[in-house]
Short mmCIF file of C-alpha atoms in Angstrom, two decimals:
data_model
loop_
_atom_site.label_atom_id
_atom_site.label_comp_id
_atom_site.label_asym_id
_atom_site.label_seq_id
_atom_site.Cartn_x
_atom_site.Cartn_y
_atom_site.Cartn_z
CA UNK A 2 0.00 0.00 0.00
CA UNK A 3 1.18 3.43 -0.74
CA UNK A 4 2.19 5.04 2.29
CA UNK A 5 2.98 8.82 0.97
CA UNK A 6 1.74 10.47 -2.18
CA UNK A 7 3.64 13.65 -3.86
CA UNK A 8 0.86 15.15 -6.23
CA UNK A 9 2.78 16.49 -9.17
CA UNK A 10 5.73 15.47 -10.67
CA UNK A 11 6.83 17.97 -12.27
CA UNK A 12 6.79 21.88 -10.80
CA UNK A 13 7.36 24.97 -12.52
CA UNK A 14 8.00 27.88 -10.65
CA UNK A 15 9.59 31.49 -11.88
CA UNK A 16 12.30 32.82 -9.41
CA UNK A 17 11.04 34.89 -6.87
CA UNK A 18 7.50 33.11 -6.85
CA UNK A 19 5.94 30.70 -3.98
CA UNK A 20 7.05 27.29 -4.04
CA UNK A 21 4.56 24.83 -3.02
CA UNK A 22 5.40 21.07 -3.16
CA UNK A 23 2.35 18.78 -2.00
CA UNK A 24 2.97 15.55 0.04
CA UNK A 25 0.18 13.16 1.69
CA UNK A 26 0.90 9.83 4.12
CA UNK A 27 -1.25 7.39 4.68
CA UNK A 28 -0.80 6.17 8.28
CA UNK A 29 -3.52 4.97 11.18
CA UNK A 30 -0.79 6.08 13.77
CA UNK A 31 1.07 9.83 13.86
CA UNK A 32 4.16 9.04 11.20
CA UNK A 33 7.31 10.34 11.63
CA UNK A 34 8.09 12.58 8.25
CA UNK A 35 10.85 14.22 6.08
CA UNK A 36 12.16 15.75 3.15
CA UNK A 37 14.76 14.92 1.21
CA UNK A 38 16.37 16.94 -1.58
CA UNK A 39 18.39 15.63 -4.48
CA UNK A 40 20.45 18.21 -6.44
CA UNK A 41 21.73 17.32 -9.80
CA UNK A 42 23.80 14.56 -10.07
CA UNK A 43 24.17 14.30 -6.05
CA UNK A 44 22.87 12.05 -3.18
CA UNK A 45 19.77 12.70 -1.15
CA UNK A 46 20.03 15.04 1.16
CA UNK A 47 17.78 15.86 4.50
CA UNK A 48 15.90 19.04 4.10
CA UNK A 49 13.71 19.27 6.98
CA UNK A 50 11.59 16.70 9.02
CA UNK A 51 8.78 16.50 11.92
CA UNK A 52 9.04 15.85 15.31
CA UNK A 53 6.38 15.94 17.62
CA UNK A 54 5.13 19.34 18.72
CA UNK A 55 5.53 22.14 16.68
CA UNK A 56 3.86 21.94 13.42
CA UNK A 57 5.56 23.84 11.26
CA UNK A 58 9.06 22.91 10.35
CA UNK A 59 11.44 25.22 9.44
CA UNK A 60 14.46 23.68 7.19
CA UNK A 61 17.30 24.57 5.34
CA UNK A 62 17.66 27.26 2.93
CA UNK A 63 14.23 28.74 3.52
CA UNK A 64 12.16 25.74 2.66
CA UNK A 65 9.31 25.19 5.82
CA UNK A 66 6.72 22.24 6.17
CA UNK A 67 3.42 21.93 8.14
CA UNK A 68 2.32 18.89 9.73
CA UNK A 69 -1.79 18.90 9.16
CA UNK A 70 -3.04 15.44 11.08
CA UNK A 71 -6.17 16.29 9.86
CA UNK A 72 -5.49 16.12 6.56
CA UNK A 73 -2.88 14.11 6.71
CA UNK A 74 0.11 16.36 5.10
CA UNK A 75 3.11 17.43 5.07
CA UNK A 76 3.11 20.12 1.90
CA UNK A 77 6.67 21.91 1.55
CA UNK A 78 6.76 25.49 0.90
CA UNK A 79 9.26 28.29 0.03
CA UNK A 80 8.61 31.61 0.29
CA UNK A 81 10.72 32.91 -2.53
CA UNK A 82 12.05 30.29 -5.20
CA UNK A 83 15.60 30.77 -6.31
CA UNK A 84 17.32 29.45 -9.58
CA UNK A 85 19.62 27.12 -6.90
CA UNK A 86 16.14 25.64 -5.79
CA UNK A 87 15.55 23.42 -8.82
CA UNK A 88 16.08 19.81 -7.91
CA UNK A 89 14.39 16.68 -6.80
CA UNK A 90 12.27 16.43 -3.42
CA UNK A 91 11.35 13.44 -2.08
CA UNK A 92 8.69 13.34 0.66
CA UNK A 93 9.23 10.42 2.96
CA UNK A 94 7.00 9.02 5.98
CA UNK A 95 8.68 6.68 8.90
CA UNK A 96 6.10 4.30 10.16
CA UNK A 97 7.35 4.21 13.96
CA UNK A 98 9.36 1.22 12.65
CA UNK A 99 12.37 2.69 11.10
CA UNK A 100 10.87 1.69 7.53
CA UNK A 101 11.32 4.18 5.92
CA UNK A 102 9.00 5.08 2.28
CA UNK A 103 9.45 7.89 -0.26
CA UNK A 104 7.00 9.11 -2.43
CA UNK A 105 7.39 9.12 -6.21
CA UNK A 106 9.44 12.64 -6.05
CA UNK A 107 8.97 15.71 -7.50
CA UNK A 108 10.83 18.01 -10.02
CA UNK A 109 11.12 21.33 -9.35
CA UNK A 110 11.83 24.04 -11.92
CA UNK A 111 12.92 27.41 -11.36
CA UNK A 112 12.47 29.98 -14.68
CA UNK A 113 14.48 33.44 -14.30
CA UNK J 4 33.07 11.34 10.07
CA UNK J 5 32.70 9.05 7.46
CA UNK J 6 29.31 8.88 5.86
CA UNK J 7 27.85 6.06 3.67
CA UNK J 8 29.64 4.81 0.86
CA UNK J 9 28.53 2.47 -1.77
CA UNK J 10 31.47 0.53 -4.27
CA UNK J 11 31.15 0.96 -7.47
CA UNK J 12 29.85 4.28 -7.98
CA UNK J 13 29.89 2.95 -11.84
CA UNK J 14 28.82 -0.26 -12.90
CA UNK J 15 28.61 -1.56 -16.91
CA UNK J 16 27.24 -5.23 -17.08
CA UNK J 17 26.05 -7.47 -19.73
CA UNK J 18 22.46 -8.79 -19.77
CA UNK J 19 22.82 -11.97 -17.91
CA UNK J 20 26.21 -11.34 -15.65
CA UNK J 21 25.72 -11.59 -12.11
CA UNK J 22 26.19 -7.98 -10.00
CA UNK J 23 26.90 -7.58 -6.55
CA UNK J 24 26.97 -3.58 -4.73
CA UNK J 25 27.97 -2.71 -1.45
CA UNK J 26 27.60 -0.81 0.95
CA UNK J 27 29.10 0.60 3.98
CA UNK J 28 26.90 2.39 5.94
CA UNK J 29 28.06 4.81 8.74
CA UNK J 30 29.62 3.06 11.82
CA UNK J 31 26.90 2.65 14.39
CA UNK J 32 24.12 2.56 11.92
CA UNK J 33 21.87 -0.68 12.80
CA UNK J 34 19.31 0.42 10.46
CA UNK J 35 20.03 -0.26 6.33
CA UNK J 36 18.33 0.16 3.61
CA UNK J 37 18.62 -0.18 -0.22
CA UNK J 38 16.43 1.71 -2.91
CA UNK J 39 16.59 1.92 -6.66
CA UNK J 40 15.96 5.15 -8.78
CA UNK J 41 15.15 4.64 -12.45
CA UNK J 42 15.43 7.26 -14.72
CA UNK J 43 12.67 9.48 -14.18
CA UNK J 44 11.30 7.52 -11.08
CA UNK J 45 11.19 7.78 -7.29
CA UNK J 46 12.85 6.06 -4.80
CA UNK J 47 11.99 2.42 -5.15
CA UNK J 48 12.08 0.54 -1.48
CA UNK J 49 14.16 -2.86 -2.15
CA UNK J 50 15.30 -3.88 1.13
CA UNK J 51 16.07 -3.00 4.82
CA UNK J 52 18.40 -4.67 7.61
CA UNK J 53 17.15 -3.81 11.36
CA UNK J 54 19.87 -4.96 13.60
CA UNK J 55 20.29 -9.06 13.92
CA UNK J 56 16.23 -8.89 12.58
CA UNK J 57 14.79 -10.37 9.76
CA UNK J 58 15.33 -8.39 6.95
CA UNK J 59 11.88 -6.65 4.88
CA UNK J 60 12.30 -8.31 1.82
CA UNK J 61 8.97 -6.94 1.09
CA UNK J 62 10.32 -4.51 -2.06
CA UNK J 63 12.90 -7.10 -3.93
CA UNK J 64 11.24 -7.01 -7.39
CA UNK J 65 12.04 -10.74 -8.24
CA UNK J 66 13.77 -13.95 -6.73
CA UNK J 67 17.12 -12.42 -8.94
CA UNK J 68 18.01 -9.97 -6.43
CA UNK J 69 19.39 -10.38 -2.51
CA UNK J 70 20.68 -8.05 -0.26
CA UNK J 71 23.16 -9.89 3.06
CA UNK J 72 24.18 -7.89 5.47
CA UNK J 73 27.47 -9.28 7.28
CA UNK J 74 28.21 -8.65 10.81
CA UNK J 75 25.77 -5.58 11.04
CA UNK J 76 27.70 -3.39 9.03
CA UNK J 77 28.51 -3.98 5.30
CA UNK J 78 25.74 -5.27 3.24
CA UNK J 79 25.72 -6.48 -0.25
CA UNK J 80 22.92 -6.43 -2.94
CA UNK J 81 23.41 -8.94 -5.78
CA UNK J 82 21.59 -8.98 -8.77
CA UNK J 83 21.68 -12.54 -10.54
CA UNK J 84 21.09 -13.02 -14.60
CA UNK J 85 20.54 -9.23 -15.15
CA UNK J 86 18.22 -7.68 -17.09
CA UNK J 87 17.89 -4.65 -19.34
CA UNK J 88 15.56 -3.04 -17.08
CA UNK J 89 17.33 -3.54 -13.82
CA UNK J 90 19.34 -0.40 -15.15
CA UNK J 91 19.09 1.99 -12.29
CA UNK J 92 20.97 3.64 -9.53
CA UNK J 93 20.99 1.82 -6.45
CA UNK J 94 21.51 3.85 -3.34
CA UNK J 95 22.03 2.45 0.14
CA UNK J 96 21.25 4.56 3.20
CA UNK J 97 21.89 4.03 6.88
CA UNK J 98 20.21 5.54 10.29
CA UNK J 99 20.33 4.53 14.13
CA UNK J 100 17.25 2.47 14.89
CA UNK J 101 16.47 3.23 18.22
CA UNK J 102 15.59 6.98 17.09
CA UNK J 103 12.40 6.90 14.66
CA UNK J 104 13.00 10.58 13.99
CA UNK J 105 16.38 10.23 12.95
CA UNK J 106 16.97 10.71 9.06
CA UNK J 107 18.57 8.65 6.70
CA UNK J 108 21.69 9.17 5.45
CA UNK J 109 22.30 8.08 1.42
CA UNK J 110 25.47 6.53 -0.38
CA UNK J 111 25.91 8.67 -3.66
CA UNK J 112 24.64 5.35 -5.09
CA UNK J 113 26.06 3.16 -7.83
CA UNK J 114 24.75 3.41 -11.28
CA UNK J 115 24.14 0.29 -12.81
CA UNK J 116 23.72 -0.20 -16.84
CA UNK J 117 23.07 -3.32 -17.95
CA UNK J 118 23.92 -3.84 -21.57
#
């Protein structure tokens, strides 16, 4: 069963605008969650991820993510995209078992 | 420290060799697990080692492939008879298990083309 689901893959954004990446889990029980980014012809690399508590996330290099239980998401957002943003971002859900899922990742594109 | 590191970064293989990639995950690091990214694709769940557990064979794609994992530390994934499709990068990532919050830190992964 699919355990998180990145709607979209493929985003276009022009520098300077909002960046929105969506991510839903499908879990009975409070999942641990991340996100991973994957720069060009690099390894995976932790952007941000939940703990219990707080709700909104704050990461690196201005990207933030909200935990909504009741919708069951974990959307990624950025302020103010930059041309150094464009990559890959994986959304990925821990099921309080250390296995760990990724959704199908999505593309971001920033246009000057 | 050392992070993960995964031999060969490069791999070129004729349909029906036999492959094996490893993996050394960061020392202390019970927790390992193996993905494959296609061109294109996500991150495909193959495999994952929990301390002296049973491994989750749950995501091998067909009886070809096995993953060991020797003394808790270095683990292998062997692909038997390949096949055009099992091109891919294969990346191997390692985290401490007793912490479910604790990320997962990725090999640069090897890139396997199978000719």
């Amino acid at each position: 069963a699919q355990s998180v689901t990145q709607l979209g893959s493929h985003v276009s954004v022009s520098e300077g605008a909002l960046v929105l990446l969506r991510c839903n889990y499908s879990s009975s029980v409070p999942p641990y969650l991340f996100w991973y980014v994957q720069y060009p012809n690099q390894g995976l690399q932790l952007l941000l991820k939940y703990t219990t508590g707080a709700t909104l996330v704050k990461g690196i290099n201005g990207f933030e993510a909200e935990f909504k239980k009741s919708e069951t998401s974990f959307h990624l957002t950025k302020p103010s995209a930059h041309m150094s943003d464009a990559a890959e971002y994986f959304c990925a859900v821990n099921l309080n078992n250390n296995d760990m899922r990724f959704g199908a990742g999505t593309r971001l594109t920033v246009k000057p | 420290g050392a992070g993960v590191s995964q031999s060969p970064s490069n791999k070129v293989t004729e349909k029906g060799k036999d492959v094996e990639l490893r993996c050394d995950p960061i020392s202390g690091h019970t927790a390992l697990y193996w993905y494959r990214q296609s061109l294109g694709q996500g991150l495909e769940f193959l495999i994952y080692f929990q301390g002296n557990s049973a491994p989750d064979k749950s995501g091998l794609p067909s009886d070809r492939f096995s993953a060991e994992r020797t003394g808790g530390s270095v683990s292998t994934l062997t692909i038997q008879r390949t096949q055009q499709e099992d091109s891919a990068v294969y990346l191997c990532a390692s985290s401490l298990s007793r912490d479910y919050n604790s990320p997962l830190h990725f090999g640069n992964g090897t890139r396997l083309t199978v000719t």
